[in-house]
XYZ file of C-alpha atoms in Angstrom:
739
model
C -0.048 -0.029 -0.039
C 2.875 2.378 0.975
C 4.339 1.972 -2.676
C 0.918 2.860 -4.100
C 0.863 6.166 -1.964
C 4.340 6.993 -3.112
C 3.300 6.558 -6.551
C 0.316 8.951 -5.963
C 2.535 11.419 -4.338
C 4.919 11.118 -7.087
C 1.726 11.699 -9.282
C 0.493 14.851 -7.764
C 4.098 16.329 -7.172
C 4.810 16.015 -11.258
C 1.765 18.435 -11.430
C 2.916 20.759 -8.547
C 1.338 24.244 -9.517
C 4.206 26.749 -10.602
C 3.840 30.552 -10.619
C 4.155 32.451 -14.018
C 7.463 32.783 -15.502
C 8.045 36.581 -14.545
C 7.318 35.468 -10.725
C 9.865 32.594 -10.896
C 12.526 35.102 -11.948
C 11.248 37.756 -9.327
C 11.691 35.397 -6.624
C 15.073 34.014 -7.623
C 16.492 37.705 -8.213
C 15.103 38.694 -4.556
C 16.944 36.119 -2.909
C 20.063 36.992 -4.912
C 20.436 33.740 -6.562
C 21.986 33.039 -9.923
C 20.688 30.863 -12.725
C 24.065 28.665 -12.173
C 23.311 28.357 -8.304
C 19.514 27.140 -8.889
C 20.586 24.967 -11.688
C 23.320 23.383 -9.400
C 20.756 22.582 -6.690
C 18.314 21.123 -9.037
C 21.076 19.148 -11.067
C 19.946 20.676 -14.369
C 21.794 22.777 -17.097
C 21.728 26.488 -16.771
C 20.051 26.978 -19.826
C 17.144 24.879 -18.407
C 16.565 27.124 -15.398
C 16.707 30.105 -17.855
C 14.157 28.409 -20.126
C 11.597 27.917 -17.051
C 11.996 31.880 -16.651
C 11.466 32.867 -19.971
C 8.780 35.233 -20.685
C 8.470 34.611 -24.328
C 8.081 30.671 -24.336
C 8.652 29.144 -20.959
C 9.249 25.616 -20.666
C 7.558 23.615 -17.821
C 9.873 21.255 -15.727
C 8.874 17.690 -15.351
C 9.348 14.724 -12.935
C 11.481 15.106 -9.762
C 12.833 18.563 -10.924
C 9.152 19.966 -11.109
C 8.654 18.994 -7.253
C 12.034 20.359 -6.128
C 11.721 23.571 -8.061
C 8.105 24.116 -6.879
C 9.298 23.738 -3.270
C 12.050 26.369 -3.975
C 9.502 28.777 -5.323
C 7.083 28.215 -2.481
C 9.609 29.103 0.160
C 10.837 31.986 -1.688
C 7.295 33.267 -2.025
C 7.001 33.017 1.722
C 10.047 35.085 2.211
C 9.299 37.389 -0.579
C 5.682 38.070 -1.107
C 4.517 39.791 -4.208
C 4.735 43.626 -3.825
C 1.834 45.821 -4.146
C 1.571 47.075 -7.767
C 2.778 50.408 -8.206
C 3.902 52.788 -10.940
C 7.418 52.448 -11.697
C 9.107 55.305 -13.320
C 12.587 53.661 -13.956
C 13.269 52.091 -17.234
C 11.323 48.994 -17.966
C 14.140 47.162 -19.555
C 16.141 47.532 -16.696
C 13.329 45.974 -14.228
C 13.397 42.950 -16.531
C 17.331 42.718 -16.494
C 19.030 39.320 -15.700
C 20.717 38.592 -12.644
C 24.422 39.129 -12.658
C 26.436 36.345 -11.871
C 28.677 35.777 -8.938
C 32.321 35.960 -10.235
C 34.094 35.831 -13.502
C 32.395 33.787 -16.445
C 33.798 30.175 -15.873
C 34.624 29.760 -19.641
C 37.062 32.829 -19.355
C 39.599 30.623 -17.726
C 40.208 28.746 -21.191
C 41.742 32.093 -22.576
C 44.895 32.046 -20.529
C 47.224 29.104 -19.920
C 48.990 30.569 -16.824
C 46.926 32.758 -14.546
C 48.521 35.637 -12.751
C 48.409 34.646 -8.893
C 47.858 38.188 -7.826
C 44.839 38.625 -9.687
C 41.706 38.943 -7.671
C 38.288 37.481 -9.036
C 35.705 40.112 -9.479
C 33.824 41.077 -6.197
C 30.365 39.117 -5.640
C 27.585 40.282 -7.391
C 23.792 39.852 -6.158
C 20.632 40.900 -7.077
C 18.912 43.808 -5.766
C 16.290 42.971 -3.007
C 12.581 43.539 -4.068
C 11.296 46.705 -3.004
C 9.574 46.578 0.562
C 8.283 48.917 3.368
C 10.643 51.101 4.953
C 12.152 49.716 8.149
C 11.697 51.837 11.315
C 14.670 54.234 12.147
C 17.152 53.182 14.638
C 17.036 55.514 17.650
C 20.237 57.478 18.058
C 21.504 57.236 14.514
C 22.271 60.012 12.278
C 21.476 58.049 9.009
C 18.743 55.597 8.064
C 18.940 52.822 5.970
C 15.704 52.371 3.991
C 14.364 50.160 1.229
C 13.595 52.274 -1.967
C 9.735 52.885 -2.453
C 8.343 51.646 -6.005
C 9.117 54.622 -7.774
C 12.893 54.562 -6.844
C 13.523 50.715 -6.571
C 16.781 49.608 -7.945
C 16.340 47.471 -11.143
C 17.210 43.846 -10.809
C 20.603 42.981 -11.582
C 22.093 45.760 -8.941
C 25.268 44.386 -7.402
C 24.792 44.471 -3.785
C 27.519 45.554 -1.075
C 30.601 43.431 -0.534
C 31.164 41.257 2.479
C 33.601 43.271 4.069
C 31.582 44.726 6.905
C 33.598 48.194 6.452
C 32.031 48.438 3.095
C 28.730 46.726 3.367
C 26.834 49.471 1.547
C 29.037 48.965 -1.829
C 31.880 50.883 -3.355
C 29.865 54.029 -4.167
C 26.568 56.029 -3.820
C 24.614 58.409 -6.226
C 23.723 61.181 -3.892
C 20.401 63.169 -4.799
C 18.010 65.484 -3.264
C 14.386 64.444 -3.069
C 11.352 66.501 -1.281
C 14.201 68.546 0.618
C 16.009 65.333 1.876
C 19.401 64.333 0.694
C 19.283 60.640 -0.208
C 22.323 58.223 -0.936
C 21.445 55.625 -3.638
C 23.816 52.727 -3.029
C 24.437 49.386 -4.913
C 22.216 46.789 -4.046
C 18.996 48.813 -3.746
C 19.848 50.455 -0.569
C 18.953 54.009 -0.005
C 20.455 56.129 2.963
C 19.295 59.251 4.472
C 22.019 61.706 4.369
C 22.128 64.268 7.465
C 25.013 66.586 5.895
C 23.977 70.134 5.567
C 27.340 70.957 3.738
C 29.936 69.446 1.454
C 32.584 69.093 4.216
C 29.940 67.302 6.608
C 29.008 65.079 3.553
C 32.709 63.872 3.387
C 32.717 63.306 7.143
C 29.495 61.283 6.888
C 30.929 59.298 4.020
C 33.885 58.444 5.936
C 32.377 57.863 9.293
C 28.947 56.448 8.774
C 28.318 55.656 4.937
C 30.154 52.403 5.133
C 31.217 52.798 1.448
C 34.484 51.658 -0.407
C 35.914 48.595 -1.853
C 38.421 46.100 -0.417
C 41.985 46.074 -2.250
C 42.414 43.962 -5.323
C 46.038 42.905 -4.266
C 47.671 41.933 -1.052
C 49.934 44.738 -0.627
C 47.512 47.163 -2.396
C 45.152 49.886 -0.599
C 41.444 49.795 -0.264
C 39.604 51.693 -2.906
C 38.206 55.228 -1.663
C 34.390 55.786 -1.274
C 32.802 57.500 -4.475
C 30.307 59.699 -4.430
C 28.143 60.797 -7.542
C 26.446 64.093 -7.203
C 23.386 64.838 -9.191
C 22.506 68.488 -10.227
C 20.003 68.751 -7.180
C 22.784 67.831 -4.831
C 25.119 70.358 -6.369
C 22.712 73.228 -5.687
C 21.970 71.837 -2.195
C 25.715 72.269 -1.292
C 26.383 75.395 -3.156
C 28.297 74.079 -6.352
C 27.593 75.048 -9.802
C 25.238 72.843 -11.789
C 27.384 73.415 -14.798
C 30.993 74.802 -15.589
C 31.451 77.889 -17.405
C 33.541 77.765 -20.702
C 36.654 79.020 -18.803
C 36.233 76.643 -15.881
C 35.551 73.669 -18.504
C 39.022 74.575 -20.037
C 40.613 74.730 -16.792
C 39.109 71.548 -15.539
C 38.101 72.928 -12.246
C 36.416 75.477 -10.404
C 38.273 78.642 -9.058
C 40.299 78.220 -5.919
C 38.397 80.901 -4.292
C 35.110 79.435 -4.649
C 32.935 79.323 -1.475
C 32.612 75.583 -1.283
C 36.524 75.137 -1.416
C 36.994 77.547 1.275
C 34.580 75.624 3.462
C 36.816 72.528 2.833
C 39.977 74.363 3.672
C 38.371 75.506 6.966
C 37.425 72.068 7.814
C 41.027 70.795 7.141
C 40.324 68.968 3.909
C 42.565 69.209 1.065
C 42.342 68.727 -2.683
C 44.710 67.117 -5.117
C 46.633 69.207 -7.771
C 43.928 68.886 -10.336
C 41.709 70.895 -7.829
C 37.842 70.749 -7.689
C 36.816 69.364 -10.974
C 34.765 66.650 -12.508
C 36.695 63.899 -10.382
C 37.622 65.562 -7.312
C 39.416 63.879 -4.543
C 38.909 65.283 -1.005
C 41.540 64.111 1.563
C 43.347 64.360 4.724
C 47.012 63.189 4.969
C 46.918 59.400 5.939
C 47.310 58.669 9.513
C 49.117 55.054 9.576
C 46.937 52.726 7.586
C 43.879 54.753 7.962
C 43.018 56.393 4.768
C 40.733 59.629 4.818
C 39.556 60.378 1.144
C 36.663 60.553 -0.815
C 36.203 60.830 -4.607
C 33.391 62.744 -6.087
C 32.003 61.982 -9.674
C 30.030 65.175 -11.044
C 27.974 64.002 -14.415
C 26.938 67.415 -15.151
C 30.407 68.605 -15.287
C 30.942 66.071 -18.054
C 32.676 63.409 -15.714
C 31.049 60.518 -17.612
C 32.172 61.018 -21.195
C 29.541 60.274 -23.421
C 31.731 58.474 -25.853
C 32.315 55.747 -23.140
C 29.547 56.093 -20.796
C 26.605 56.903 -23.285
C 23.629 58.547 -21.415
C 24.863 57.338 -17.971
C 24.871 60.918 -16.739
C 21.160 61.278 -17.394
C 20.176 58.249 -15.559
C 17.668 58.145 -12.456
C 19.900 57.736 -9.355
C 19.197 54.224 -8.729
C 19.845 53.029 -12.216
C 23.153 55.007 -12.320
C 24.202 53.392 -9.140
C 23.351 50.168 -10.562
C 25.466 50.709 -13.689
C 28.516 52.274 -11.903
C 28.142 49.569 -9.287
C 28.494 46.735 -11.920
C 31.344 48.270 -13.361
C 33.126 48.885 -9.923
C 32.453 45.264 -8.799
C 33.779 43.901 -12.159
C 36.537 46.280 -12.813
C 37.330 48.750 -9.939
C 35.794 51.783 -8.469
C 36.045 54.520 -11.061
C 38.996 56.787 -10.170
C 38.329 59.447 -13.089
C 37.941 58.750 -16.827
C 37.848 55.180 -18.192
C 41.447 55.970 -19.190
C 42.443 56.838 -15.746
C 40.840 54.029 -14.271
C 42.545 51.562 -16.672
C 45.934 52.858 -15.626
C 44.886 52.851 -11.779
C 43.751 49.045 -12.378
C 47.335 48.180 -13.339
C 48.716 49.887 -10.033
C 45.911 48.280 -7.949
C 46.838 44.839 -9.045
C 50.743 45.284 -8.835
C 51.404 48.132 -6.068
C 54.660 49.489 -6.122
C 55.411 48.559 -2.581
C 54.939 45.974 -0.145
C 55.702 45.421 3.495
C 58.939 43.662 4.448
C 59.657 40.795 6.718
C 59.961 42.149 10.282
C 63.719 43.306 11.137
C 65.509 42.518 14.177
C 63.083 44.883 16.369
C 60.156 43.322 14.786
C 59.520 46.417 12.580
C 58.373 46.103 8.871
C 59.340 48.561 6.270
C 58.314 49.536 2.885
C 60.151 47.474 0.081
C 59.751 47.181 -3.620
C 56.887 44.750 -4.719
C 58.663 42.109 -7.158
C 56.636 42.395 -10.531
C 55.659 45.922 -10.292
C 56.802 49.107 -11.973
C 58.314 50.450 -8.684
C 57.345 53.702 -6.972
C 59.860 55.717 -9.087
C 59.738 56.795 -12.817
C 62.276 55.722 -15.146
C 63.502 57.223 -18.528
C 62.656 55.772 -21.629
C 65.095 55.107 -24.345
C 65.730 58.049 -26.990
C 63.834 56.233 -29.766
C 60.884 55.669 -27.599
C 60.451 59.209 -26.780
C 57.503 61.074 -28.343
C 58.297 64.359 -30.065
C 58.904 67.162 -27.453
C 60.356 64.912 -24.756
C 63.136 66.280 -22.662
C 65.501 63.647 -24.127
C 65.179 65.184 -27.625
C 65.641 68.938 -26.477
C 68.876 69.186 -28.619
C 67.538 68.189 -31.615
C 67.336 71.046 -34.216
C 63.957 72.803 -34.301
C 61.363 71.384 -36.753
C 63.547 68.318 -37.106
C 61.326 65.430 -38.229
C 62.544 61.997 -37.047
C 62.453 58.985 -39.268
C 62.121 55.340 -38.780
C 65.578 54.937 -37.824
C 65.224 57.626 -35.078
C 61.863 56.762 -33.828
C 59.763 53.886 -32.379
C 56.590 53.992 -34.470
C 54.318 50.992 -33.340
C 50.757 51.911 -34.151
C 47.650 50.106 -35.150
C 46.905 49.482 -38.722
C 45.261 51.860 -41.164
C 45.644 50.313 -44.747
C 43.698 49.614 -47.750
C 43.956 48.600 -51.403
C 42.228 48.775 -54.644
C 39.863 45.621 -55.284
C 40.999 43.199 -57.774
C 38.811 42.573 -60.869
C 37.694 39.087 -59.296
C 36.639 40.838 -56.272
C 34.508 43.196 -57.915
C 32.432 40.649 -59.424
C 31.354 39.730 -55.858
C 28.557 41.344 -54.263
C 29.428 42.327 -50.755
C 31.971 43.696 -48.603
C 31.850 42.149 -44.991
C 33.904 43.584 -41.942
C 34.882 41.527 -39.121
C 35.923 43.052 -35.591
C 38.738 41.521 -33.076
C 37.086 41.611 -29.714
C 39.027 43.342 -27.241
C 41.979 43.190 -29.548
C 44.455 45.285 -27.292
C 43.606 43.269 -24.322
C 44.240 40.160 -26.210
C 47.625 41.687 -27.205
C 48.456 42.343 -23.556
C 47.714 38.659 -22.408
C 50.946 36.803 -21.644
C 53.003 39.616 -23.031
C 56.448 39.931 -21.347
C 57.379 43.650 -20.810
C 60.225 45.692 -19.282
C 59.742 46.376 -15.613
C 62.929 48.727 -15.310
C 65.101 50.937 -17.195
C 66.368 50.176 -20.633
C 69.952 49.129 -21.397
C 71.732 50.413 -24.734
C 73.226 47.492 -26.574
C 75.312 47.531 -29.865
C 75.075 44.674 -32.411
C 72.926 42.492 -30.035
C 71.812 38.961 -30.823
C 68.048 39.121 -30.963
C 66.183 37.476 -28.123
C 62.320 37.168 -28.733
C 62.033 36.848 -25.069
C 63.790 40.003 -24.264
C 61.460 43.163 -24.098
C 63.023 46.171 -25.849
C 63.330 48.511 -28.888
C 65.615 47.091 -31.841
C 67.030 48.917 -34.721
C 67.029 46.327 -37.445
C 66.538 46.340 -41.366
C 63.360 44.209 -42.028
C 63.114 45.206 -45.800
C 64.405 41.719 -46.902
C 61.215 40.080 -45.590
C 59.331 38.826 -48.534
C 55.593 38.102 -47.893
C 55.218 36.159 -51.145
C 56.782 33.264 -49.591
C 56.282 32.977 -45.636
C 56.511 29.977 -43.040
C 53.072 29.219 -41.821
C 53.995 26.201 -39.636
C 56.806 23.891 -38.746
C 58.616 23.258 -42.012
C 55.686 24.435 -43.917
C 55.793 27.441 -46.133
C 52.865 29.121 -48.176
C 53.248 31.266 -51.463
C 51.184 34.400 -51.491
C 50.523 37.377 -53.564
C 52.347 40.038 -51.462
C 50.711 43.084 -53.338
C 47.409 42.261 -51.697
C 48.814 41.821 -48.133
C 49.793 44.896 -45.688
C 53.364 44.789 -44.529
C 53.414 43.683 -40.759
C 56.227 46.008 -40.010
C 54.365 49.444 -40.551
C 51.043 50.718 -39.503
C 50.280 51.989 -43.121
C 51.067 48.479 -44.497
C 53.948 49.734 -46.370
C 57.131 47.554 -46.956
C 59.940 49.135 -44.997
C 62.860 50.636 -46.897
C 65.584 50.328 -44.397
C 66.740 50.107 -40.817
C 63.920 51.108 -38.279
C 63.087 50.866 -34.552
C 60.575 48.058 -33.912
C 59.481 46.602 -30.568
C 60.216 42.745 -29.680
C 56.993 41.180 -30.919
C 57.378 42.780 -34.556
C 61.075 41.392 -34.759
C 59.901 38.250 -33.338
C 57.183 37.749 -36.244
C 60.092 38.454 -38.899
C 61.873 35.207 -37.473
C 58.572 33.426 -37.170
C 57.889 34.012 -41.037
C 61.237 32.436 -41.702
C 63.747 35.244 -42.011
C 66.935 36.103 -40.428
C 67.339 39.440 -38.615
C 70.389 41.293 -37.639
C 69.806 44.250 -35.243
C 72.162 46.943 -35.498
C 71.544 48.136 -31.883
C 68.802 48.039 -29.185
C 67.484 49.366 -26.024
C 66.547 46.051 -23.892
C 65.212 45.693 -20.449
C 66.613 42.790 -18.529
C 64.234 43.059 -15.697
C 60.913 41.903 -17.153
C 57.764 40.115 -16.487
C 54.046 39.485 -17.429
C 52.868 42.790 -15.748
C 49.785 43.124 -17.597
C 48.363 39.426 -17.253
C 46.201 40.429 -14.296
C 45.132 43.402 -15.864
C 43.958 41.542 -18.762
C 42.289 38.775 -16.648
C 40.177 41.338 -14.681
C 38.950 43.212 -17.635
C 38.330 39.863 -19.601
C 36.171 38.583 -16.928
C 34.322 41.791 -16.672
C 33.769 41.924 -20.374
C 32.728 38.151 -20.585
C 30.525 38.323 -17.602
C 28.583 41.404 -18.819
C 28.128 40.124 -22.263
C 26.862 36.870 -20.760
C 24.184 38.974 -19.038
C 23.071 40.413 -22.315
C 22.821 36.835 -23.810
C 26.130 36.336 -25.537
C 27.805 33.393 -24.155
C 31.541 32.248 -24.728
C 30.484 28.698 -25.905
C 28.114 29.349 -28.783
C 28.284 27.877 -32.188
C 29.029 30.270 -34.978
C 25.600 30.965 -36.209
C 24.135 30.900 -32.662
C 26.782 33.585 -31.705
C 26.078 35.765 -34.714
C 22.471 35.591 -33.784
C 23.100 36.378 -30.308
C 25.276 39.349 -31.046
C 22.261 40.839 -33.224
C 20.750 43.545 -30.947
C 22.358 42.591 -27.912
C 22.545 46.225 -26.769
C 18.864 46.592 -26.977
C 18.375 43.746 -24.348
C 19.528 45.932 -21.415
C 20.736 49.256 -22.748
C 22.505 50.122 -19.440
C 24.416 46.958 -19.192
C 25.537 47.714 -22.751
C 26.994 50.807 -21.301
C 29.287 48.870 -19.048
C 30.357 46.830 -22.098
C 31.497 50.224 -23.853
C 33.081 51.413 -20.421
C 35.210 48.206 -20.188
C 36.486 48.376 -23.702
C 37.256 52.102 -23.157
C 39.077 51.162 -20.132
C 41.368 48.859 -22.001
C 42.278 51.220 -24.935
C 42.581 54.356 -22.526
C 44.689 52.661 -20.038
C 47.121 51.631 -22.556
C 46.839 55.275 -24.048
C 47.952 56.591 -20.639
C 51.195 54.785 -20.816
C 52.283 57.332 -23.307
C 50.188 60.389 -21.889
C 51.197 63.648 -23.871
C 51.310 67.132 -22.397
C 47.902 68.586 -21.531
C 48.224 72.310 -21.866
C 49.649 73.599 -18.448
C 51.766 76.322 -20.329
C 54.141 73.194 -21.665
C 56.815 73.836 -24.126
C 58.896 71.453 -26.409
C 61.870 69.859 -24.490
C 60.313 70.596 -21.102
C 59.010 67.814 -19.013
C 55.334 67.575 -18.389
C 53.290 66.179 -15.335
C 52.749 62.416 -16.605
C 56.543 61.937 -16.789
C 56.694 61.919 -13.141
C 54.768 58.532 -12.975
C 56.313 55.170 -12.842
C 53.415 54.161 -15.217
C 54.642 56.478 -17.805
C 55.961 53.665 -20.132
C 55.715 54.155 -23.803
C 57.572 51.139 -24.440
C 54.942 48.879 -22.827
C 52.255 50.696 -24.998
C 54.508 50.033 -27.971
C 54.789 46.453 -27.101
C 51.060 45.771 -26.657
C 50.324 47.673 -29.782
C 52.912 45.880 -31.814
C 51.610 42.279 -30.660
C 47.922 43.230 -31.618
C 49.010 44.130 -35.135
C 51.087 41.033 -35.362
C 48.380 38.754 -34.115
C 45.929 40.304 -36.490
C 48.509 40.079 -39.505
C 49.071 36.269 -38.518
C 45.287 35.644 -38.835
C 45.351 37.484 -42.321
C 48.417 35.208 -43.590
C 46.739 32.036 -42.217
C 43.242 32.740 -44.045
C 44.971 33.871 -47.096
C 47.035 30.792 -47.219
C 43.891 28.445 -46.808
C 41.502 30.423 -48.867
C 43.303 32.361 -51.274
C 41.212 35.531 -50.110
C 42.905 38.745 -49.181
C 41.554 41.703 -47.100
C 40.339 44.934 -48.838
C 41.100 47.087 -45.884
C 42.159 46.950 -42.410
C 41.776 49.563 -39.491
C 43.083 48.802 -36.127
C 40.923 45.700 -35.295
C 38.626 45.704 -38.207
C 39.210 43.717 -41.386
C 37.170 43.883 -44.648
C 36.889 40.945 -47.185
C 35.013 40.811 -50.308
C 32.308 37.996 -50.316
C 28.982 36.660 -52.167
C 26.968 36.953 -48.941
C 26.757 39.349 -45.894
C 27.699 37.072 -43.137
C 31.340 36.295 -42.073
C 30.215 32.577 -42.439
C 30.163 33.383 -46.419
C 34.013 33.564 -46.306
C 35.551 32.150 -42.997
C 36.532 28.502 -43.677
C 34.515 26.711 -41.165
C 34.620 23.010 -41.375
C 32.082 20.793 -39.395
C 31.777 23.688 -36.769
C 35.505 24.110 -36.373
C 37.438 27.372 -37.629
C 40.784 27.360 -39.386
C 43.681 26.814 -36.784
C 45.292 30.032 -36.199
C 42.776 32.041 -38.483
C 39.754 34.044 -37.776
C 37.188 32.570 -35.287
C 33.845 33.721 -34.457
C 33.208 34.131 -30.667
C 33.171 36.852 -27.765
C 36.380 36.144 -26.211
C 39.142 38.520 -26.459
C 41.159 37.865 -29.613
C 38.065 36.137 -31.553
C 36.036 38.082 -33.880
C 32.495 39.188 -34.527
C 30.453 40.766 -37.383
C 31.280 44.561 -37.752
C 29.195 45.499 -40.605
C 28.502 44.911 -44.363
C 28.049 47.139 -47.538
C 27.714 46.324 -51.291
C 30.892 46.192 -53.510
C 29.038 48.849 -55.731
C 28.967 51.057 -52.607
C 32.791 50.872 -52.101
C 33.612 51.184 -55.593
C 31.055 54.313 -55.858
C 32.639 55.968 -52.674
C 36.117 55.640 -53.992
C 35.272 57.039 -57.301
C 33.109 59.960 -55.807
C 35.886 61.061 -53.750
C 38.684 60.163 -55.974
C 40.328 58.129 -53.333
C 41.210 54.748 -54.979
C 42.691 53.547 -51.297
C 40.014 54.942 -49.230
C 39.890 52.850 -45.995
C 36.592 51.079 -46.438
C 36.914 49.652 -42.970
C 36.242 52.941 -41.374
C 32.991 53.342 -43.002
C 31.865 49.565 -43.186
C 29.486 49.540 -40.079
C 26.885 52.285 -41.312
C 28.064 53.091 -44.697
C 28.307 56.946 -43.772
C 31.540 58.384 -45.112
C 33.006 61.395 -43.475
C 36.741 62.665 -43.081
C 37.775 61.351 -46.407
C 41.557 60.736 -47.019
C 42.354 59.619 -50.417
C 45.127 57.265 -48.977
C 48.144 58.780 -50.906
């Protein structure tokens, strides 16, 4: 009889009632559960749980999984009853956003064979709790934590505060004024009442009561300072201008005599040398290990560059807190522009100093942290110095340095006329390398110290540096494409790998190590004339690459683009991915800008300030001013792309029409990359282009008709117009005839 009862119970359980798909997702998000966690508990695939929650075509669980799933949802419903319906003024696409995963995407690990042991995993990310009633105020406190009301509910997917009790309210807050009350919108949906009546008291409150900040990313590093984002209403409340005047915008700050700055000075607060600008830092000198510093971000002063942050500056406070919180948890708390943050991330992962072992008296001292760039700047080699550098002050005025005097490693800008055979095809298709410069930094050995000048050196591909060598003898019509395997190519249809414009070098020139190593790889001997090499070296950028890669992959996964999709599925997933959650798409753009901007900062040029050629500028005082590292990354990125172009040409006989940075254009009979990429049984050409979201793989960039390309070149009388620049939407501007 008991067996019959068990069978009946199982039959009933197999039909256990389940709430609608929207409610299933709401309950999971409310408890901070990820799809992976639910799938692991129920012993099903992540995609299965996602299908159960799909609002378009939800599937229904069967058998024992249904019973267990119903039990889970029932318990969550008791903890998080459905809220009373209310009008939601936030963006509806954010309200439906997917829960952010906890930690880096698992597939990201396959991109790097050797992980940097100092790399920190991204901070845990959880979903924002569902809006509920405001808890009663705690007697005796000066600030009150509250659940946001329905109209200011934080969207799902908002990262919650970290596990460190010092920073339990997250890395940052957006400060706004509503109905006369100053409110701090934190990540995780938390809203704090702010009692501060002035900017100095706001800084005090932030450091003493707000519990904002972020734990350090590396053992010897420092915790991130709390970030406050001030809305226009907050600026008015604390006596600051809502917008900068033209003079203030050019200066990058408000005048030192401003009344708010005087308030800070009277309260013993200091500003950094850049003053009170869009990214102001307010601090007191550190006392021991205790830091007293707060960073301000002022969107209405153009702190959030629209080229990288889109419309972030116009978002509602809760939405902006969520967006910046995702970026902070996956990259780091913003320290300024994306370029500044990219550079600061390098230092945060490799701090210049660390505490020594205790001496005889038991005291520890500051010492150099191995693998870092140190705390003191080093001079670059003369060939690595940009024009106007103090090392070049003795050059004649208006002297133009040639390839034999100047290291010129830059990204591709190359194009050629189409052949008759290519003109018979119908389409031009562009493919773009994902995170190309990040991929170029992955595993790259760079110099950590000052250069050593060497005459007639023997080339060592593992020794970072700049080499004066003649590569004009390298003939691309016959190149080595594998061990004891050579290929015959049409060199006239290929860009040279040794110059950004794709021209064949005419004599000795300065190159970074990856460029010279590629000449050897192609099967040719090299004989450097001289070099500036760095014997102290390491994979300094590995941790930086790993963190930015994980941030990119995790955010793209949230947008529905996974790292393990088949080629056709990947192209379908990429189609319109930004529209699935425009705010998370902004995070993707910011991560990409962090890569390029951080590398650009390694060779930052003078920024006004009365600078004259031959004089030092402010950036030269940084140990992270390293033009040689920037050159090595760009060199490796360009070589990586050329290697794929050569493999593709050797296998298919197809040659690129144009190359611009990380975009390559081919002629094809179809509009998809699958119309010319040689996939066989779902597998790509080894060493060639492969569709996928991982850094170094490619995606579809755009396509136009061949007739469009020919018509544009004829209209502007530019036979070598770089069509890769316009392949995305076909709009042609800033025409250069290519001559």
